Amino acid sequence: MTEPLSILRGTFGFSDFRGVQADVIDRVMAGKHSLAVMPTGAGKSLCYQVPALARPGTALVISPLIALMHDQIRSAEGFGIRAAALTSADPDGPETIARLRRGELDLLYVAPERASGEGFRNLLAQIPLSLVAIDEAHCVSEWGHDFRPDYRLLRPLLDRFPGVPRLALTATADSQTRADILVQLGIPEDGLILAGFDRPNIRYHIRPRDGVGAQLTALLAEQPGPGIIYATSRAATEKLADQLGRSGRKLLPYHAGLDARVRAANQAKFVRSEDMVMVATVAFGMGIDKPDVRFVAHAGLPKSIEAYYQETGRAGRDGDPAEAHLFWGAADFSLARRRIETETPEDRRGGERQRLNALAALVETAGCRRAILLRHFGESPPERCGHCDNCLAPPATVDATEAARKLLSAAFRTEMRFGITHLTDVLAGKETDKIHGFGHHRLSVFGIADEAELALMKPVARALLARDALRADEYGGLSFGPAAKPILKGEEALELVLPPRRQRRARAERAANPDGDPLFEALRACRRDLAKEGGVPPYVIFHDSTLREMAELKPASLGALSRISGVGTAKLERYGQAFVEVISSHE
């Protein structure tokens, strides 16, 4: 077997392993089973690619999406790794099987549906396996946010090859999900390796939704790099794509209602672009490995903190600065709670309510966003990260407990059938036809709110809906949720966060080239031309960080270029001379 560190340096062009990579690889090399929980961008793929090259045989990689497999294969082939996939979308299935039997593959990617079949197990029995990697391993757990039943059928495959090390990988798993993964995949407790969940290069921004089209238009004016905007439905995706497209920004939609060929074409254009924005449902993103996404924005509430963490983690995978923006509304929580009560199996409702309440705490807090995220995953972070919106510009807060009690009382006195506008009118003492028609002018709550309290009613209602003290029916009528009683009785306070007035920021510098270096831009142009010629995304050739190091150190020979981080042997042979010539022409 080849030494892993020499493979890292020769094939991948990196001088040393990062974080827990060495720990994970050491266990695989020793034939031990492991679960590695590592944040996106921490180099999970290297944890199975290096052992795949170091150990005899072929590494089997189980991955949930065909698009993700193809993206990972492109990147692997860029380093000279022999990789292929067996999927329903691959016409070269017989040739791939032949290559597998001839020992000509370092990596074989398959979906869990194929991996769990007896015929596939019989095929694998005919070849030497170096390891089995289970990517996106949180899909195996019913407690996880992205449960895939086929993942729970993998155990017979794994047990068929007990001497082959199995490596489960995920970026998103709380303690309950981690414990379930270990049991379902037959991994011992001492095989758990936690790298932490912090993504320090991502800056989190969360604001109430207030004309989301205008909010996103302003964001696009500030962010010139590639980005993903998540909408809550197909219809919302189309509407936002049409609205934001008028700004002149290169922008495409992606959702399940589009023709499959259109979806694939849009995804391919996005992956190859250096400035395109994709407006999409959350189905988009898990299937790509694009490292240079500079921002992710949510136009509505994500499903859970786990989903939010994973979706925002699609930004800044290259380690460069990135931003995550979330615009939320009270209606998001109302709809989510109705779905829990009507569409979720009864035995899972309690867990889903807890997830939604955790999300409410994240969007409502006046404290550090990152600290809440990391505490959710069992970490003990500092009280302030100094890098999220609330740390950079601490918001003002106001004690709105009395206003909340008056709003709850008004909802109760009006038999919990009316919306916020009518309840505010009652509390204001307005003499409207509707109020008189229902006799609400005779209620004890009529006219009891002062001007300052009335100004807070909409944000108070939003906060009460978020924390499940109020619930809205499909017609907008407000009724009590389980969190109403403690507030009414004075046992709990309501501290309301007042978002700061948005200041228009200057257009962000391109994260790739903060100093405007002309050599760096020339290297990017060279990369762009080579990518077009080779039919691959630019990042498959070199990441921006590698080009920045080239621009700084100006290697004048292939030998000097080989010492740049990210320049492995195959890439040096394939692309090195072109980049050396660009550098020489700028001296």
Tab-separated table of N, CA and C in Angstrom, residues 453-571:
chain	number	residue	atom	x	y	z
A	453	GLU	N	-47.740	50.680	21.596
A	453	GLU	CA	-48.067	49.253	21.502
A	453	GLU	C	-48.645	48.906	20.134
A	454	LEU	N	-49.497	49.785	19.610
A	454	LEU	CA	-50.104	49.525	18.300
A	454	LEU	C	-49.042	49.450	17.202
A	455	ALA	N	-48.002	50.246	17.327
A	455	ALA	CA	-46.932	50.231	16.326
A	455	ALA	C	-46.182	48.906	16.324
A	456	LEU	N	-46.289	48.166	17.430
A	456	LEU	CA	-45.565	46.893	17.544
A	456	LEU	C	-46.406	45.676	17.181
A	457	MET	N	-47.690	45.862	16.890
A	457	MET	CA	-48.581	44.716	16.773
A	457	MET	C	-48.168	43.727	15.681
A	458	LYS	N	-47.755	44.202	14.512
A	458	LYS	CA	-47.367	43.259	13.454
A	458	LYS	C	-46.125	42.458	13.834
A	459	PRO	N	-45.041	43.105	14.291
A	459	PRO	CA	-43.892	42.290	14.717
A	459	PRO	C	-44.191	41.421	15.933
A	460	VAL	N	-45.084	41.882	16.841
A	460	VAL	CA	-45.476	41.046	17.978
A	460	VAL	C	-46.204	39.802	17.480
A	461	ALA	N	-47.134	39.981	16.541
A	461	ALA	CA	-47.850	38.829	15.984
A	461	ALA	C	-46.877	37.870	15.301
A	462	ARG	N	-45.916	38.430	14.572
A	462	ARG	CA	-44.929	37.586	13.901
A	462	ARG	C	-44.146	36.759	14.925
A	463	ALA	N	-43.733	37.388	16.018
A	463	ALA	CA	-42.975	36.683	17.056
A	463	ALA	C	-43.833	35.625	17.750
A	464	LEU	N	-45.096	35.952	18.019
A	464	LEU	CA	-45.987	34.991	18.674
A	464	LEU	C	-46.271	33.797	17.775
A	465	LEU	N	-46.399	34.036	16.481
A	465	LEU	CA	-46.605	32.939	15.536
A	465	LEU	C	-45.352	32.071	15.450
A	466	ALA	N	-44.190	32.695	15.474
A	466	ALA	CA	-42.944	31.936	15.381
A	466	ALA	C	-42.764	31.009	16.575
A	467	ARG	N	-43.127	31.483	17.769
A	467	ARG	CA	-42.901	30.665	18.970
A	467	ARG	C	-44.124	29.844	19.363
A	468	ASP	N	-45.117	29.785	18.494
A	468	ASP	CA	-46.312	28.942	18.679
A	468	ASP	C	-47.194	29.384	19.833
A	469	ALA	N	-47.207	30.696	20.107
A	469	ALA	CA	-48.177	31.253	21.043
A	469	ALA	C	-49.460	31.604	20.297
A	470	LEU	N	-49.325	31.924	19.033
A	470	LEU	CA	-50.478	32.106	18.154
A	470	LEU	C	-50.349	31.154	16.970
A	471	ARG	N	-51.490	30.742	16.460
A	471	ARG	CA	-51.533	29.934	15.239
A	471	ARG	C	-52.534	30.572	14.280
A	472	ALA	N	-52.182	30.551	12.989
A	472	ALA	CA	-53.068	31.125	11.978
A	472	ALA	C	-53.702	30.001	11.176
A	473	ASP	N	-55.025	30.079	10.985
A	473	ASP	CA	-55.674	29.093	10.116
A	473	ASP	C	-55.496	29.506	8.661
A	474	GLU	N	-56.029	28.716	7.749
A	474	GLU	CA	-55.811	28.984	6.324
A	474	GLU	C	-56.466	30.284	5.875
A	475	TYR	N	-57.364	30.831	6.675
A	475	TYR	CA	-58.021	32.099	6.333
A	475	TYR	C	-57.387	33.288	7.050
A	476	GLY	N	-56.344	33.028	7.852
A	476	GLY	CA	-55.664	34.111	8.556
A	476	GLY	C	-56.154	34.348	9.963
A	477	GLY	N	-57.175	33.618	10.404
A	477	GLY	CA	-57.674	33.769	11.766
A	477	GLY	C	-56.661	33.303	12.789
A	478	LEU	N	-56.494	34.067	13.887
A	478	LEU	CA	-55.479	33.774	14.893
A	478	LEU	C	-56.097	33.114	16.118
A	479	SER	N	-55.526	31.975	16.508
A	479	SER	CA	-55.974	31.271	17.711
A	479	SER	C	-54.777	30.941	18.579
A	480	PHE	N	-55.028	30.489	19.805
A	480	PHE	CA	-53.947	30.214	20.744
A	480	PHE	C	-53.158	28.964	20.360
A	481	GLY	N	-51.849	29.041	20.530
A	481	GLY	CA	-50.989	27.879	20.495
A	481	GLY	C	-50.581	27.540	21.916
A	482	PRO	N	-49.841	26.451	22.101
A	482	PRO	CA	-49.477	26.007	23.463
A	482	PRO	C	-48.603	26.994	24.229
A	483	ALA	N	-47.916	27.906	23.522
A	483	ALA	CA	-47.042	28.857	24.219
A	483	ALA	C	-47.767	30.129	24.645
A	484	ALA	N	-49.096	30.206	24.428
A	484	ALA	CA	-49.835	31.430	24.757
A	484	ALA	C	-50.033	31.597	26.271
A	485	LYS	N	-50.362	30.524	26.949
A	485	LYS	CA	-50.751	30.606	28.358
A	485	LYS	C	-49.676	31.227	29.250
A	486	PRO	N	-48.396	30.789	29.135
A	486	PRO	CA	-47.366	31.391	30.007
A	486	PRO	C	-47.212	32.897	29.797
A	487	ILE	N	-47.410	33.371	28.566
A	487	ILE	CA	-47.292	34.807	28.302
A	487	ILE	C	-48.485	35.545	28.906
A	488	LEU	N	-49.682	35.010	28.742
A	488	LEU	CA	-50.882	35.641	29.300
A	488	LEU	C	-50.816	35.716	30.827
A	489	LYS	N	-50.265	34.693	31.447
A	489	LYS	CA	-50.213	34.643	32.908
A	489	LYS	C	-49.023	35.427	33.476
A	490	GLY	N	-48.209	36.006	32.598
A	490	GLY	CA	-47.067	36.768	33.060
A	490	GLY	C	-45.884	35.919	33.470
A	491	GLU	N	-45.890	34.635	33.091
A	491	GLU	CA	-44.795	33.735	33.452
A	491	GLU	C	-43.626	33.821	32.460
A	492	GLU	N	-43.909	34.301	31.256
A	492	GLU	CA	-42.865	34.456	30.247
A	492	GLU	C	-42.964	35.839	29.632
A	493	ALA	N	-41.803	36.420	29.328
A	493	ALA	CA	-41.764	37.732	28.689
A	493	ALA	C	-41.562	37.571	27.185
A	494	LEU	N	-41.887	38.618	26.458
A	494	LEU	CA	-41.624	38.648	25.021
A	494	LEU	C	-40.702	39.824	24.738
A	495	GLU	N	-39.438	39.491	24.460
A	495	GLU	CA	-38.479	40.518	24.060
A	495	GLU	C	-38.466	40.554	22.541
A	496	LEU	N	-38.808	41.697	22.002
A	496	LEU	CA	-38.948	41.832	20.562
A	496	LEU	C	-37.680	42.443	19.968
A	497	VAL	N	-37.163	41.793	18.935
A	497	VAL	CA	-35.988	42.301	18.237
A	497	VAL	C	-36.444	43.297	17.177
A	498	LEU	N	-35.848	44.466	17.189
A	498	LEU	CA	-36.169	45.489	16.192
A	498	LEU	C	-35.056	45.499	15.150
A	499	PRO	N	-35.322	44.987	13.948
A	499	PRO	CA	-34.253	44.929	12.943
A	499	PRO	C	-33.722	46.323	12.628
A	500	PRO	N	-32.411	46.454	12.481
A	500	PRO	CA	-31.866	47.766	12.123
A	500	PRO	C	-32.294	48.150	10.717
A	501	ARG	N	-32.390	49.448	10.483
A	501	ARG	CA	-32.726	49.917	9.132
A	501	ARG	C	-31.625	49.473	8.183
A	502	ARG	N	-32.042	48.877	7.072
A	502	ARG	CA	-31.056	48.351	6.134
A	502	ARG	C	-30.265	49.473	5.492
A	503	GLN	N	-28.949	49.361	5.598
A	503	GLN	CA	-28.062	50.295	4.938
A	503	GLN	C	-27.560	49.662	3.648
A	504	ARG	N	-27.724	50.355	2.551
A	504	ARG	CA	-27.238	49.812	1.288
A	504	ARG	C	-25.716	49.733	1.322
A	505	ARG	N	-25.211	48.543	1.101
A	505	ARG	CA	-23.769	48.345	1.130
A	505	ARG	C	-23.191	48.543	-0.265
A	506	ALA	N	-21.929	48.870	-0.291
A	506	ALA	CA	-21.250	48.982	-1.569
A	506	ALA	C	-21.195	47.609	-2.226
A	507	ARG	N	-21.153	47.591	-3.540
A	507	ARG	CA	-21.047	46.334	-4.253
A	507	ARG	C	-19.804	45.590	-3.769
A	508	ALA	N	-20.010	44.338	-3.402
A	508	ALA	CA	-18.917	43.559	-2.821
A	508	ALA	C	-17.813	43.357	-3.842
A	509	GLU	N	-16.588	43.404	-3.347
A	509	GLU	CA	-15.469	43.054	-4.217
A	509	GLU	C	-15.582	41.575	-4.565
A	510	ARG	N	-15.183	41.238	-5.776
A	510	ARG	CA	-15.160	39.828	-6.132
A	510	ARG	C	-14.242	39.112	-5.148
A	511	ALA	N	-14.813	38.129	-4.412
A	511	ALA	CA	-14.051	37.461	-3.366
A	511	ALA	C	-12.780	36.830	-3.919
A	512	ALA	N	-12.833	36.416	-5.195
A	512	ALA	CA	-11.678	35.758	-5.778
A	512	ALA	C	-10.495	36.700	-5.900
A	513	ASN	N	-10.734	37.991	-6.144
A	513	ASN	CA	-9.655	38.924	-6.464
A	513	ASN	C	-9.852	40.237	-5.728
A	514	PRO	N	-9.727	40.211	-4.390
A	514	PRO	CA	-10.026	41.412	-3.614
A	514	PRO	C	-9.121	42.597	-3.928
A	515	ASP	N	-7.918	42.323	-4.443
A	515	ASP	CA	-6.974	43.409	-4.717
A	515	ASP	C	-6.973	43.858	-6.176
A	516	GLY	N	-7.828	43.241	-6.999
A	516	GLY	CA	-7.895	43.637	-8.400
A	516	GLY	C	-6.617	43.346	-9.171
A	517	ASP	N	-5.914	42.259	-8.845
A	517	ASP	CA	-4.635	41.918	-9.477
A	517	ASP	C	-4.851	41.521	-10.940
A	518	PRO	N	-4.233	42.212	-11.905
A	518	PRO	CA	-4.426	41.867	-13.319
A	518	PRO	C	-3.873	40.490	-13.673
A	519	LEU	N	-2.798	40.048	-12.993
A	519	LEU	CA	-2.279	38.712	-13.252
A	519	LEU	C	-3.301	37.653	-12.849
A	520	PHE	N	-3.934	37.869	-11.715
A	520	PHE	CA	-4.950	36.918	-11.279
A	520	PHE	C	-6.073	36.824	-12.315
A	521	GLU	N	-6.514	37.957	-12.828
A	521	GLU	CA	-7.578	37.938	-13.839
A	521	GLU	C	-7.113	37.228	-15.108
A	522	ALA	N	-5.846	37.390	-15.463
A	522	ALA	CA	-5.313	36.696	-16.635
A	522	ALA	C	-5.283	35.183	-16.397
A	523	LEU	N	-4.949	34.770	-15.177
A	523	LEU	CA	-4.969	33.346	-14.840
A	523	LEU	C	-6.386	32.790	-14.876
A	524	ARG	N	-7.339	33.589	-14.417
A	524	ARG	CA	-8.749	33.167	-14.503
A	524	ARG	C	-9.180	33.017	-15.958
A	525	ALA	N	-8.749	33.924	-16.799
A	525	ALA	CA	-9.102	33.847	-18.222
A	525	ALA	C	-8.498	32.591	-18.854
A	526	CYS	N	-7.255	32.287	-18.490
A	526	CYS	CA	-6.614	31.067	-18.979
A	526	CYS	C	-7.394	29.843	-18.514
A	527	ARG	N	-7.770	29.838	-17.237
A	527	ARG	CA	-8.563	28.719	-16.696
A	527	ARG	C	-9.887	28.582	-17.421
A	528	ARG	N	-10.519	29.718	-17.700
A	528	ARG	CA	-11.809	29.715	-18.403
A	528	ARG	C	-11.674	29.087	-19.778
A	529	ASP	N	-10.616	29.451	-20.494
A	529	ASP	CA	-10.398	28.904	-21.843
A	529	ASP	C	-10.136	27.400	-21.789
A	530	LEU	N	-9.313	26.970	-20.848
A	530	LEU	CA	-9.012	25.543	-20.718
A	530	LEU	C	-10.255	24.749	-20.322
A	531	ALA	N	-11.094	25.341	-19.459
A	531	ALA	CA	-12.322	24.670	-19.033
A	531	ALA	C	-13.276	24.497	-20.209
A	532	LYS	N	-13.399	25.543	-21.008
A	532	LYS	CA	-14.280	25.462	-22.185
A	532	LYS	C	-13.778	24.412	-23.160
A	533	GLU	N	-12.468	24.385	-23.361
A	533	GLU	CA	-11.869	23.415	-24.274
A	533	GLU	C	-12.059	21.989	-23.772
A	534	GLY	N	-11.955	21.801	-22.461
A	534	GLY	CA	-12.073	20.466	-21.885
A	534	GLY	C	-13.483	20.055	-21.532
A	535	GLY	N	-14.438	21.002	-21.636
A	535	GLY	CA	-15.824	20.679	-21.309
A	535	GLY	C	-16.056	20.418	-19.836
A	536	VAL	N	-15.305	21.138	-18.973
A	536	VAL	CA	-15.465	20.966	-17.526
A	536	VAL	C	-15.650	22.336	-16.893
A	537	PRO	N	-16.208	22.395	-15.676
A	537	PRO	CA	-16.297	23.680	-14.973
A	537	PRO	C	-14.918	24.212	-14.641
A	538	PRO	N	-14.747	25.528	-14.573
A	538	PRO	CA	-13.415	26.090	-14.281
A	538	PRO	C	-12.792	25.578	-12.996
A	539	TYR	N	-13.597	25.361	-11.953
A	539	TYR	CA	-13.018	24.964	-10.673
A	539	TYR	C	-12.402	23.566	-10.717
A	540	VAL	N	-12.785	22.749	-11.702
A	540	VAL	CA	-12.184	21.416	-11.824
A	540	VAL	C	-10.707	21.530	-12.185
A	541	ILE	N	-10.359	22.602	-12.887
A	541	ILE	CA	-8.958	22.796	-13.257
A	541	ILE	C	-8.165	23.281	-12.043
A	542	PHE	N	-8.511	24.432	-11.505
A	542	PHE	CA	-7.904	24.919	-10.263
A	542	PHE	C	-8.909	25.783	-9.524
A	543	HIS	N	-8.865	25.759	-8.213
A	543	HIS	CA	-9.681	26.662	-7.402
A	543	HIS	C	-9.085	28.073	-7.434
A	544	ASP	N	-9.908	29.044	-7.081
A	544	ASP	CA	-9.436	30.426	-7.018
A	544	ASP	C	-8.250	30.574	-6.069
A	545	SER	N	-8.272	29.847	-4.962
A	545	SER	CA	-7.180	29.966	-3.988
A	545	SER	C	-5.850	29.547	-4.608
A	546	THR	N	-5.883	28.547	-5.490
A	546	THR	CA	-4.663	28.118	-6.168
A	546	THR	C	-4.173	29.205	-7.124
A	547	LEU	N	-5.123	29.829	-7.846
A	547	LEU	CA	-4.737	30.907	-8.762
A	547	LEU	C	-4.187	32.108	-7.995
A	548	ARG	N	-4.749	32.404	-6.843
A	548	ARG	CA	-4.242	33.521	-6.041
A	548	ARG	C	-2.804	33.270	-5.595
A	549	GLU	N	-2.536	32.016	-5.219
A	549	GLU	CA	-1.167	31.684	-4.806
A	549	GLU	C	-0.208	31.792	-5.990
A	550	MET	N	-0.669	31.383	-7.164
A	550	MET	CA	0.157	31.555	-8.373
A	550	MET	C	0.453	33.037	-8.611
A	551	ALA	N	-0.580	33.876	-8.497
A	551	ALA	CA	-0.402	35.305	-8.753
A	551	ALA	C	0.536	35.937	-7.739
A	552	GLU	N	0.532	35.414	-6.523
A	552	GLU	CA	1.388	35.981	-5.477
A	552	GLU	C	2.838	35.519	-5.629
A	553	LEU	N	3.042	34.209	-5.881
A	553	LEU	CA	4.396	33.652	-5.897
A	553	LEU	C	5.037	33.681	-7.282
A	554	LYS	N	4.201	33.778	-8.329
A	554	LYS	CA	4.691	33.883	-9.717
A	554	LYS	C	5.702	32.790	-10.067
A	555	PRO	N	5.331	31.521	-9.963
A	555	PRO	CA	6.260	30.448	-10.326
A	555	PRO	C	6.638	30.532	-11.805
A	556	ALA	N	7.925	30.471	-12.096
A	556	ALA	CA	8.397	30.672	-13.475
A	556	ALA	C	8.729	29.368	-14.174
A	557	SER	N	8.546	28.222	-13.499
A	557	SER	CA	8.838	26.929	-14.107
A	557	SER	C	7.829	25.905	-13.620
A	558	LEU	N	7.772	24.769	-14.300
A	558	LEU	CA	6.859	23.709	-13.871
A	558	LEU	C	7.251	23.202	-12.487
A	559	GLY	N	8.541	23.150	-12.203
A	559	GLY	CA	8.988	22.709	-10.886
A	559	GLY	C	8.483	23.632	-9.789
A	560	ALA	N	8.579	24.934	-10.022
A	560	ALA	CA	8.087	25.894	-9.029
A	560	ALA	C	6.566	25.834	-8.930
A	561	LEU	N	5.900	25.639	-10.076
A	561	LEU	CA	4.440	25.550	-10.074
A	561	LEU	C	3.969	24.330	-9.286
A	562	SER	N	4.724	23.257	-9.324
A	562	SER	CA	4.318	22.026	-8.631
A	562	SER	C	4.260	22.213	-7.122
A	563	ARG	N	4.905	23.276	-6.626
A	563	ARG	CA	4.890	23.524	-5.177
A	563	ARG	C	3.707	24.377	-4.733
A	564	ILE	N	2.866	24.802	-5.696
A	564	ILE	CA	1.656	25.557	-5.362
A	564	ILE	C	0.583	24.602	-4.853
A	565	SER	N	-0.108	24.970	-3.790
A	565	SER	CA	-1.149	24.116	-3.206
A	565	SER	C	-2.268	23.870	-4.218
A	566	GLY	N	-2.606	22.593	-4.422
A	566	GLY	CA	-3.680	22.234	-5.339
A	566	GLY	C	-3.209	21.833	-6.719
A	567	VAL	N	-1.874	21.884	-6.962
A	567	VAL	CA	-1.319	21.497	-8.260
A	567	VAL	C	-0.698	20.108	-8.120
A	568	GLY	N	-1.503	19.077	-8.428
A	568	GLY	CA	-1.001	17.715	-8.377
A	568	GLY	C	-0.329	17.319	-9.689
A	569	THR	N	0.169	16.097	-9.722
A	569	THR	CA	0.941	15.630	-10.877
A	569	THR	C	0.136	15.680	-12.168
A	570	ALA	N	-1.093	15.162	-12.157
A	570	ALA	CA	-1.893	15.113	-13.383
A	570	ALA	C	-2.221	16.524	-13.877
A	571	LYS	N	-2.557	17.421	-12.980
A	571	LYS	CA	-2.895	18.786	-13.391
A	571	LYS	C	-1.651	19.535	-13.858
